[in-house]
Amino acid sequence: MPKFVIEREIPNVGQLTPEQLKAVSQTSCGVLREMGPQIQWLQSYVTDNKIYCVYIAPNEEEVRKHAQMGGFPANSVSQVRAVIDPTTSE
């Protein structure tokens, strides 16, 4: 199953409280339950003005559908072609 990185531009998102982030997460999980097991959220990285999310999904359209249903921006959706880390250099 393909993996995608989604860039969500959300001004000042890094200033959200843990409770607010929990609410956003609950909304996302609710949409995922509606959509079924073909799309999965792995994790997200919150920065000052963006959230970078990693999802497994059959295609980009499903990722964008999740964003639309949840009311989240999906400014950029990129399919992961490879994963590298320090051990790749060995």
Short mmCIF file of C-alpha atoms in Angstrom, two decimals:
data_model
loop_
_atom_site.label_atom_id
_atom_site.label_comp_id
_atom_site.label_asym_id
_atom_site.label_seq_id
_atom_site.Cartn_x
_atom_site.Cartn_y
_atom_site.Cartn_z
CA MET A 1 0.00 0.00 0.00
CA PRO A 2 1.44 3.43 -0.90
CA LYS A 3 2.57 5.84 1.78
CA PHE A 4 1.96 9.59 1.52
CA VAL A 5 3.27 12.72 3.22
CA ILE A 6 0.66 15.48 3.53
CA GLU A 7 1.62 19.08 4.18
CA ARG A 8 -1.14 21.04 5.92
CA GLU A 9 -0.64 24.80 6.18
CA ILE A 10 -2.36 25.97 9.37
CA PRO A 11 -1.19 29.34 10.76
CA ASN A 12 -0.05 29.14 14.40
CA VAL A 13 -0.89 25.43 14.68
CA GLY A 14 2.19 24.99 16.87
CA GLN A 15 0.48 27.09 19.53
CA LEU A 16 -2.50 24.74 19.93
CA THR A 17 -2.95 23.25 23.37
CA PRO A 18 -2.78 19.49 23.95
CA GLU A 19 -6.56 19.52 24.31
CA GLN A 20 -6.99 21.26 20.95
CA LEU A 21 -4.62 18.82 19.27
CA LYS A 22 -6.59 15.97 20.82
CA ALA A 23 -9.81 17.37 19.31
CA VAL A 24 -8.20 17.61 15.86
CA SER A 25 -6.95 14.03 16.22
CA GLN A 26 -10.41 12.83 17.24
CA THR A 27 -11.96 14.47 14.17
CA SER A 28 -9.39 12.80 11.92
CA CYS A 29 -9.91 9.38 13.51
CA GLY A 30 -13.68 9.73 13.17
CA VAL A 31 -13.36 10.37 9.44
CA LEU A 32 -10.96 7.45 9.09
CA ARG A 33 -13.49 5.14 10.77
CA GLU A 34 -16.13 6.28 8.26
CA MET A 35 -13.79 5.71 5.32
CA GLY A 36 -12.78 2.20 6.34
CA PRO A 37 -9.48 0.37 6.78
CA GLN A 38 -8.05 1.19 3.34
CA ILE A 39 -6.62 4.47 4.70
CA GLN A 40 -4.50 4.73 7.85
CA TRP A 41 -2.90 7.62 9.69
CA LEU A 42 0.58 6.74 10.93
CA GLN A 43 1.74 9.96 12.59
CA SER A 44 2.01 13.71 12.26
CA TYR A 45 4.64 16.33 12.99
CA VAL A 46 3.39 19.71 14.23
CA THR A 47 5.56 22.75 13.48
CA ASP A 48 4.84 26.44 14.00
CA ASN A 49 2.59 26.87 10.95
CA LYS A 50 2.25 23.43 9.39
CA ILE A 51 1.42 19.83 10.15
CA TYR A 52 3.18 17.09 8.20
CA CYS A 53 1.15 13.88 8.24
CA VAL A 54 2.12 10.39 7.13
CA TYR A 55 -0.67 8.18 5.80
CA ILE A 56 -1.00 4.81 4.12
CA ALA A 57 -3.70 4.87 1.44
CA PRO A 58 -4.50 3.25 -1.90
CA ASN A 59 -4.11 6.56 -3.74
CA GLU A 60 -3.86 10.34 -3.44
CA GLU A 61 -7.60 10.74 -4.00
CA GLU A 62 -8.38 8.91 -0.74
CA VAL A 63 -5.96 11.16 1.15
CA ARG A 64 -7.62 14.25 -0.30
CA LYS A 65 -11.08 12.84 0.44
CA HIS A 66 -10.10 12.41 4.10
CA ALA A 67 -8.92 16.04 4.22
CA GLN A 68 -12.15 17.29 2.66
CA MET A 69 -14.37 15.23 4.95
CA GLY A 70 -12.42 16.36 8.04
CA GLY A 71 -12.20 20.00 7.04
CA PHE A 72 -8.39 19.86 6.97
CA PRO A 73 -6.18 21.52 4.36
CA ALA A 74 -4.06 19.26 2.18
CA ASN A 75 -1.80 21.81 0.53
CA SER A 76 0.58 19.17 -0.74
CA VAL A 77 0.21 15.39 -1.02
CA SER A 78 3.34 13.48 -2.05
CA GLN A 79 3.76 9.75 -2.45
CA VAL A 80 6.79 8.35 -0.64
CA ARG A 81 9.05 6.60 -3.15
CA ALA A 82 11.76 5.46 -0.73
CA VAL A 83 12.79 5.75 2.90
CA ILE A 84 16.39 6.38 3.83
CA ASP A 85 18.20 6.85 7.12
CA PRO A 86 21.83 6.80 8.36
CA THR A 87 22.02 3.04 7.82
CA THR A 88 21.43 3.62 4.08
CA SER A 89 25.02 4.90 3.89
CA GLU A 90 26.48 1.65 5.17
#
